[in-house]
CSV table of C-alpha atoms in Angstrom, one decimal:
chain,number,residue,atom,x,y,z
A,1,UNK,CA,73.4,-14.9,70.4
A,2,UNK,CA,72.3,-12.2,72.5
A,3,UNK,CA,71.6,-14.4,75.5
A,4,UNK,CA,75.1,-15.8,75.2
A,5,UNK,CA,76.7,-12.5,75.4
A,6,UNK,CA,74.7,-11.6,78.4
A,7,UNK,CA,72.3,-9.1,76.7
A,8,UNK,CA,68.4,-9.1,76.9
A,9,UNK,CA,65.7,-7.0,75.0
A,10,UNK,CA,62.8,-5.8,76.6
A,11,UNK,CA,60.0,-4.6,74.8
A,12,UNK,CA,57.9,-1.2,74.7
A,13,UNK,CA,54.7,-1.4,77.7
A,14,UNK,CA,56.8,-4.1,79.1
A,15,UNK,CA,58.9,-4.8,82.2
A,16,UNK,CA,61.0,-7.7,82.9
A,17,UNK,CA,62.1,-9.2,86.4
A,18,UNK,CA,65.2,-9.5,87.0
A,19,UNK,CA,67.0,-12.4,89.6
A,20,UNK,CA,70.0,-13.2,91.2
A,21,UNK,CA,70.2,-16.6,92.8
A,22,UNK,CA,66.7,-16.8,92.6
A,23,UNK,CA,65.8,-13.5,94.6
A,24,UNK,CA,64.6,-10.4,92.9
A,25,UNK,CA,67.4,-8.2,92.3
A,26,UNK,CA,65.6,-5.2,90.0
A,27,UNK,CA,63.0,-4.5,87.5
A,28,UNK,CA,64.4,-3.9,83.9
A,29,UNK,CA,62.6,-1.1,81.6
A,30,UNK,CA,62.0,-0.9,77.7
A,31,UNK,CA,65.7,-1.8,76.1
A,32,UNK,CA,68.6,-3.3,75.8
A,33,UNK,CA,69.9,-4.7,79.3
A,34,UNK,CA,73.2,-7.0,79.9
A,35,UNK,CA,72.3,-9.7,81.8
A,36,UNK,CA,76.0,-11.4,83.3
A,37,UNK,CA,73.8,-15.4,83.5
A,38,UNK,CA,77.4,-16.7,84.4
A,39,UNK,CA,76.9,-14.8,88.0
A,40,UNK,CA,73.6,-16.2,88.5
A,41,UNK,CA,71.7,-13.2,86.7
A,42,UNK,CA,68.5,-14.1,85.4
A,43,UNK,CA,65.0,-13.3,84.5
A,44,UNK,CA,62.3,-14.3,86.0
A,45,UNK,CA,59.5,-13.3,84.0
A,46,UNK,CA,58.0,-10.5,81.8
A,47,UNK,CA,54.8,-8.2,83.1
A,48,UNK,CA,52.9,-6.2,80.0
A,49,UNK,CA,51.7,-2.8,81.4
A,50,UNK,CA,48.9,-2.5,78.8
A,51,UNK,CA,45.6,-2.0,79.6
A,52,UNK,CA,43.5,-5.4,80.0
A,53,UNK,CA,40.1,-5.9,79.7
A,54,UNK,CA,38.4,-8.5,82.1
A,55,UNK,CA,34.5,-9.4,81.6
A,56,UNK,CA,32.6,-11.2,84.3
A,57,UNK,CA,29.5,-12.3,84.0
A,58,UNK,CA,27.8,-12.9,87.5
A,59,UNK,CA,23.9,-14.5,88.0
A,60,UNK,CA,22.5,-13.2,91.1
A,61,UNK,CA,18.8,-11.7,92.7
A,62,UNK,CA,17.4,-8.6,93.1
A,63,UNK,CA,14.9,-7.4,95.6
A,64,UNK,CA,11.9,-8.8,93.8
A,65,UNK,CA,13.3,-12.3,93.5
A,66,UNK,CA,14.0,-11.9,89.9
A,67,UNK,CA,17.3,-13.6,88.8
A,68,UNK,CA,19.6,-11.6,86.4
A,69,UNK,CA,22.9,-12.3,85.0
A,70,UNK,CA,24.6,-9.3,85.3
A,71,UNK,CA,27.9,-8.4,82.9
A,72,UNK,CA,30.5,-6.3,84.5
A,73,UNK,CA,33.4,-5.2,82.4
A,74,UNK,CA,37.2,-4.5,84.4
A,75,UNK,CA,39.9,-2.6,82.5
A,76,UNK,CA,43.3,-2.9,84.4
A,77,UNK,CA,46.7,-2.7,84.4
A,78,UNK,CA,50.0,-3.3,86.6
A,79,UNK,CA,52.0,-0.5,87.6
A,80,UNK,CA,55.5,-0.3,86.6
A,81,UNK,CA,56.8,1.6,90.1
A,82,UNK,CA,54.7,-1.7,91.8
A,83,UNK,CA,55.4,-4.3,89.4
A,84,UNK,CA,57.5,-6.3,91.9
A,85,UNK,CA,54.4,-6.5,93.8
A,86,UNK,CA,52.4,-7.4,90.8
A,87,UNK,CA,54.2,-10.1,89.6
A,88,UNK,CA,55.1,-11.5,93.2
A,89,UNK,CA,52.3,-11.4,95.1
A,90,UNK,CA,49.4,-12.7,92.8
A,91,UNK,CA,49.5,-16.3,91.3
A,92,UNK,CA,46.6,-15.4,88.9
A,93,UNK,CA,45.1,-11.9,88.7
A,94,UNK,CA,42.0,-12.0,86.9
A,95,UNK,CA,40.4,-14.8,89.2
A,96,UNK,CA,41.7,-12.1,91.8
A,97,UNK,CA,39.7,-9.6,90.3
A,98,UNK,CA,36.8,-12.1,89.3
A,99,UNK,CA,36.3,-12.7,93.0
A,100,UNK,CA,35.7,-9.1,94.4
A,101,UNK,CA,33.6,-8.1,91.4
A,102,UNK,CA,31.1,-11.3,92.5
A,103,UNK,CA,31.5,-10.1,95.9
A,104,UNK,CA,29.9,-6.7,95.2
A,105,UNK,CA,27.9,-7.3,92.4
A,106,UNK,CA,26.3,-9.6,94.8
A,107,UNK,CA,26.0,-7.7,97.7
A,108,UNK,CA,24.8,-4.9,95.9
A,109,UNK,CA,21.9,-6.1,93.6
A,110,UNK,CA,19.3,-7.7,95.8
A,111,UNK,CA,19.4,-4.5,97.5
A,112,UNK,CA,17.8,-3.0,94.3
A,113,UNK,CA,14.3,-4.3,92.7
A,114,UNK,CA,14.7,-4.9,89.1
A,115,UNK,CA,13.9,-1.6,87.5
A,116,UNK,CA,16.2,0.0,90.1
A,117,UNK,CA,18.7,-2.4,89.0
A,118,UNK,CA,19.0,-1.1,85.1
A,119,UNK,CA,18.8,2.7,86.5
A,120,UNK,CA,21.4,2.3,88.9
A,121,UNK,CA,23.9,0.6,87.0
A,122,UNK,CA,26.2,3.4,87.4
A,123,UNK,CA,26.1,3.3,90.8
A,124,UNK,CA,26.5,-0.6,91.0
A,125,UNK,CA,29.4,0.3,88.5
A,126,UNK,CA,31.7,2.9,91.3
A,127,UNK,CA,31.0,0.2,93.7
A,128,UNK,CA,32.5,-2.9,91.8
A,129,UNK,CA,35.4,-0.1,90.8
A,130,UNK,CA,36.1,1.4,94.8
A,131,UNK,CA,36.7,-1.8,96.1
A,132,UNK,CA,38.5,-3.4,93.2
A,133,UNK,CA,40.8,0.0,93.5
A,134,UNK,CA,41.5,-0.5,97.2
A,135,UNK,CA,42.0,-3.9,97.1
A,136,UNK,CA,44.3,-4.4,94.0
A,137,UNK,CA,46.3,-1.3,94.4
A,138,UNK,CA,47.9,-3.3,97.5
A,139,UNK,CA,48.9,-5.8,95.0
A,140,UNK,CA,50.4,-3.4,92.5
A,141,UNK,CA,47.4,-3.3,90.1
A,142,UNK,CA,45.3,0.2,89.1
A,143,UNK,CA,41.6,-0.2,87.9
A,144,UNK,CA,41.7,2.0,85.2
A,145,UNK,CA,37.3,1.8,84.9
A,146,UNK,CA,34.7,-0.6,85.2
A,147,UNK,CA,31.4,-0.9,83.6
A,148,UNK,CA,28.1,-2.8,83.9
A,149,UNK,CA,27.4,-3.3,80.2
A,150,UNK,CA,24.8,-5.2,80.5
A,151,UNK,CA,21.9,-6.8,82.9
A,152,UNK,CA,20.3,-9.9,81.6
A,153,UNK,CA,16.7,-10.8,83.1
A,154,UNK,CA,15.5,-14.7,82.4
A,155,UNK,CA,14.2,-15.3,79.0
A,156,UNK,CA,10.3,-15.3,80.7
A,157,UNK,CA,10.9,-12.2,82.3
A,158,UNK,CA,11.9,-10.4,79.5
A,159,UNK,CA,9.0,-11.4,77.3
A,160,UNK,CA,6.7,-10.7,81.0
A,161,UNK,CA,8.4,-7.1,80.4
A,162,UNK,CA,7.7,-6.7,76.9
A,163,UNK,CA,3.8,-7.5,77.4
A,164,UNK,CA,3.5,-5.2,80.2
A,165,UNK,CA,5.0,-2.4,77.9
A,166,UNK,CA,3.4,-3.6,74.9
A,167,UNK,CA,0.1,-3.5,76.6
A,168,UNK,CA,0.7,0.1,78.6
A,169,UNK,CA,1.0,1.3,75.1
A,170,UNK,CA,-1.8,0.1,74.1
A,171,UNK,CA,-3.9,1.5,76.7
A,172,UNK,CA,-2.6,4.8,75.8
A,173,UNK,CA,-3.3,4.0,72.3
A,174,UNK,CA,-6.5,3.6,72.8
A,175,UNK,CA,-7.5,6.6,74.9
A,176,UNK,CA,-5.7,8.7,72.5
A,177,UNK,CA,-8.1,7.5,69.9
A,178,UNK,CA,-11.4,7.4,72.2
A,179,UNK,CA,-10.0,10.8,72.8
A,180,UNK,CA,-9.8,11.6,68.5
A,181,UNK,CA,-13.3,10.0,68.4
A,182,UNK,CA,-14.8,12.2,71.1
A,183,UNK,CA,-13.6,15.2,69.0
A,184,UNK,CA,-14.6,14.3,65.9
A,185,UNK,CA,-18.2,13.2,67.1
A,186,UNK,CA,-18.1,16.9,69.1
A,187,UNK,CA,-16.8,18.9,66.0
A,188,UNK,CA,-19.5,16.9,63.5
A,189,UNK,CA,-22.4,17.5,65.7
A,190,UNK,CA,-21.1,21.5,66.1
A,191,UNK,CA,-21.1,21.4,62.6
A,192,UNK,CA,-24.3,19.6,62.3
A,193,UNK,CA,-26.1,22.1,64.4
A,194,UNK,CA,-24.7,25.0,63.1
A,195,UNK,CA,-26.5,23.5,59.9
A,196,UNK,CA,-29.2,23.4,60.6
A,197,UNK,CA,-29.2,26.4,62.3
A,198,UNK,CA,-28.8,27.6,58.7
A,199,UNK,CA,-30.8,26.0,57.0
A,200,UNK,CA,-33.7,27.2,59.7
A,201,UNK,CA,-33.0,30.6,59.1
A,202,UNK,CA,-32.9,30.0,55.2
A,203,UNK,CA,-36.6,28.5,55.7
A,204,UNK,CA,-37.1,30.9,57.9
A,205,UNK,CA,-36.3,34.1,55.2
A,206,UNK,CA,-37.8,31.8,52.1
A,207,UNK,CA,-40.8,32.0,53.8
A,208,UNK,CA,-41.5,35.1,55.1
A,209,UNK,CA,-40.0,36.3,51.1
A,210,UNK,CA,-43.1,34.1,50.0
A,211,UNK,CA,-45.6,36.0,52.7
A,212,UNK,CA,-44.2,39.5,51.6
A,213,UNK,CA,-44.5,38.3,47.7
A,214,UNK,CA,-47.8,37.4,48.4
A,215,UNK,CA,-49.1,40.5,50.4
A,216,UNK,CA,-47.8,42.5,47.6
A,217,UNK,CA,-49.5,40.6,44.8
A,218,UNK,CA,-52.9,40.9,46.8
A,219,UNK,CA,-52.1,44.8,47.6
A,220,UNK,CA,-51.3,45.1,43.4
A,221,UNK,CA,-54.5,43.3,42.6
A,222,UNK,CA,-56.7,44.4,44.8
A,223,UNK,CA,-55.8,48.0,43.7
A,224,UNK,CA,-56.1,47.7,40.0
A,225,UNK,CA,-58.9,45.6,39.8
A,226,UNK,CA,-61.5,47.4,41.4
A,227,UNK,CA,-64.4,45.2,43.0
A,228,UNK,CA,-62.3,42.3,44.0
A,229,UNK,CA,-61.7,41.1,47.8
A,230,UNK,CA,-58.5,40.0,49.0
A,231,UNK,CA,-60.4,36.1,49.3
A,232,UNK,CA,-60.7,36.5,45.4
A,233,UNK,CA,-57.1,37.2,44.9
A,234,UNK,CA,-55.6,33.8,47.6
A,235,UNK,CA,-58.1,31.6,45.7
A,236,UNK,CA,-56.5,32.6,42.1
A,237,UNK,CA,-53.1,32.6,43.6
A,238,UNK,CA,-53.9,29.1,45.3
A,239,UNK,CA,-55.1,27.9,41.7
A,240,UNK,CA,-51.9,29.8,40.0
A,241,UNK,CA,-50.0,27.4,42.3
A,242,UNK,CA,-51.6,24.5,41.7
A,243,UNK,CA,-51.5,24.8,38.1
A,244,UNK,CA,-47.8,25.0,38.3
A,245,UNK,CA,-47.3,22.4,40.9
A,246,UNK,CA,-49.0,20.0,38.2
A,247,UNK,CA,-47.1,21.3,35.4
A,248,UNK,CA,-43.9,20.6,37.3
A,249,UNK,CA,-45.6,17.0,38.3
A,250,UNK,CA,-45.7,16.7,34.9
A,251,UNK,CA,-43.1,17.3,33.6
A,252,UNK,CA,-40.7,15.0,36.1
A,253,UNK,CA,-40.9,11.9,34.8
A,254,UNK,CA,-39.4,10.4,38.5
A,255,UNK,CA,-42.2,12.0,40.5
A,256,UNK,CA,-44.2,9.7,43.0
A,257,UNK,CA,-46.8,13.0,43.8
A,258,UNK,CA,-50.4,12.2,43.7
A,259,UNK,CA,-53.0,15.2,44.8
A,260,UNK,CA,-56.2,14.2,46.0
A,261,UNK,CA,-58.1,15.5,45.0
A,262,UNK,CA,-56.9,16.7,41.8
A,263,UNK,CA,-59.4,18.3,40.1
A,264,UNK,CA,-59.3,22.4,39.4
A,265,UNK,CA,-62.4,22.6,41.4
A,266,UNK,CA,-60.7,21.7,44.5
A,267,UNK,CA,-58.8,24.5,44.9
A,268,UNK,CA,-62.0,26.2,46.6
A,269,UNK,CA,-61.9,23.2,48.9
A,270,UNK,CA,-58.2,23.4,49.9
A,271,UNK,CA,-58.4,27.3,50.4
A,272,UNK,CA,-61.4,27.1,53.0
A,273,UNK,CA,-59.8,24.4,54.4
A,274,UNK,CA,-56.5,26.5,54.9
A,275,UNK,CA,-59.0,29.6,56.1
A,276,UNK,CA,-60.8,27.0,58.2
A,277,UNK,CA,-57.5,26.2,60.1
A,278,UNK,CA,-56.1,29.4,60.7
A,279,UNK,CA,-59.6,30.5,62.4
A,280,UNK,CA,-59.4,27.7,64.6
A,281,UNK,CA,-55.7,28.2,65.3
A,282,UNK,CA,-56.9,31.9,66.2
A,283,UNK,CA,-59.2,31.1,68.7
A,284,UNK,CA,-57.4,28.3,70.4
């Protein structure tokens, strides 16, 4: 009905181009226009000045002959003070757009080795976006961003990638273990030193508590007992000893000690052969 009367609608983030005769005459905003069709008014066509999204995928080489599909991603959108321009001069803008992105992307990527590639996608990003900017704006068009979202390697390389990573951390892995081990092995034989460090000195002090126990014993006896020679009192101290080494013997019923001899009587033996060794220890 509206047509008939002459009167056309056009909607919000859109323009429409307006003819007469089959010439552009104007472009129409948002609203209600009249449209006189009877004088050879007409319209030609709608342009939506939303923001698009274009992706493009593009396969090409890097520096080090690996090949990568790389993913670019365009957001544009026509300009309503160019939108004669838009509309006129382009049969079909995203294979426009296409185009110069492939250009770049492949002019600027086998400049780059692969690892270069995945840091630098920024930069490969301003590129694609500077020369998309100068060339559409010419054609009524404003790139509004552009982004490499993504950088796709072959299916070999990737899993090539993966080992190498896997196997760097490994590698660290494994020194920082050999390096755990090292300390452990450093700290336990500290500790095993410093043990029997100890335990020297506790010999050490049981022993010379044994020699000072024994010098007073002989100093005791010798002085209340008159007549007796410090010889006298070792031997009965040697045969105290015994005695009580056999009771204890004795008394273990786990104990796998066998003196030989093991008669009383050998305690003379065992004390001369004690003096014996300490004489010839003397006057070596």
């Amino acid at each position: 009905m509206g047509q008939a009367l002459g009167l056309i609608q056009v909607d919000q983030s859109t323009v429409a181009i307006k003819e007469s005769f089959g010439k552009f005459d104007e472009v129409l905003e948002p609203g209600c226009h009249f449209l006189p069709w009877c004088i050879g008014k007409q319209i030609s066509g709608y342009l939506s000045l939303r923001v698009q999204q274009l992706d493009v995928r593009c396969e090409t080489k890097t520096k080090d002959n690996v090949f990568v599909n790389v993913v670019a991603s365009v957001q544009y959108r026509a300009l309503s003070e160019k939108a004669s321009d838009a509309f006129y001069r382009l049969s079909n803008t995203r294979e426009q757009i296409q185009s110069y992105v492939f250009d770049v992307i492949r002019a600027s990527v086998p400049k780059m080795n692969l690892d270069d590639a995945f840091e630098q996608k920024n930069e490969i990003a301003k590129a694609v976006e500077d020369e998309l900017e100068k060339a559409m704006s010419m054609y009524g068009y404003e790139i509004v961003q552009t982004l490499i979202v993504d950088i796709e390697p072959d299916e070999h390389v990737k899993r090539a990638m993966n080992e190498i990573n896997a196997a760097a951390r490994l590698r660290v892995a494994a020194n920082e273990k050999a390096e755990a081990e090292k300390i452990l092995q450093i700290k336990r034989a500290e500790g095993d030193a410093e043990s029997k460090y100890l335990a020297g000195l506790g010999i050490a002090r049981q022993r010379q508590a044994i020699v000072d126990g024994l010098r007073d014993s002989v100093l005791a006896f010798s002085e209340n007992v008159p007549g007796t020679s410090a010889k006298d009192v070792m031997d009965m101290v040697l045969v105290t000893q015994y005695f009580d080494t056999m009771k204890e013997i004795g008394a273990s019923s786990k104990s796998s000690s066998v003196f030989i001899p093991h008669g009383p009587g050998a305690v003379k033996d065992i004390a001369a052969q004690i003096r014996d060794g300490q004489l010839q220890a003397k006057l070596v």
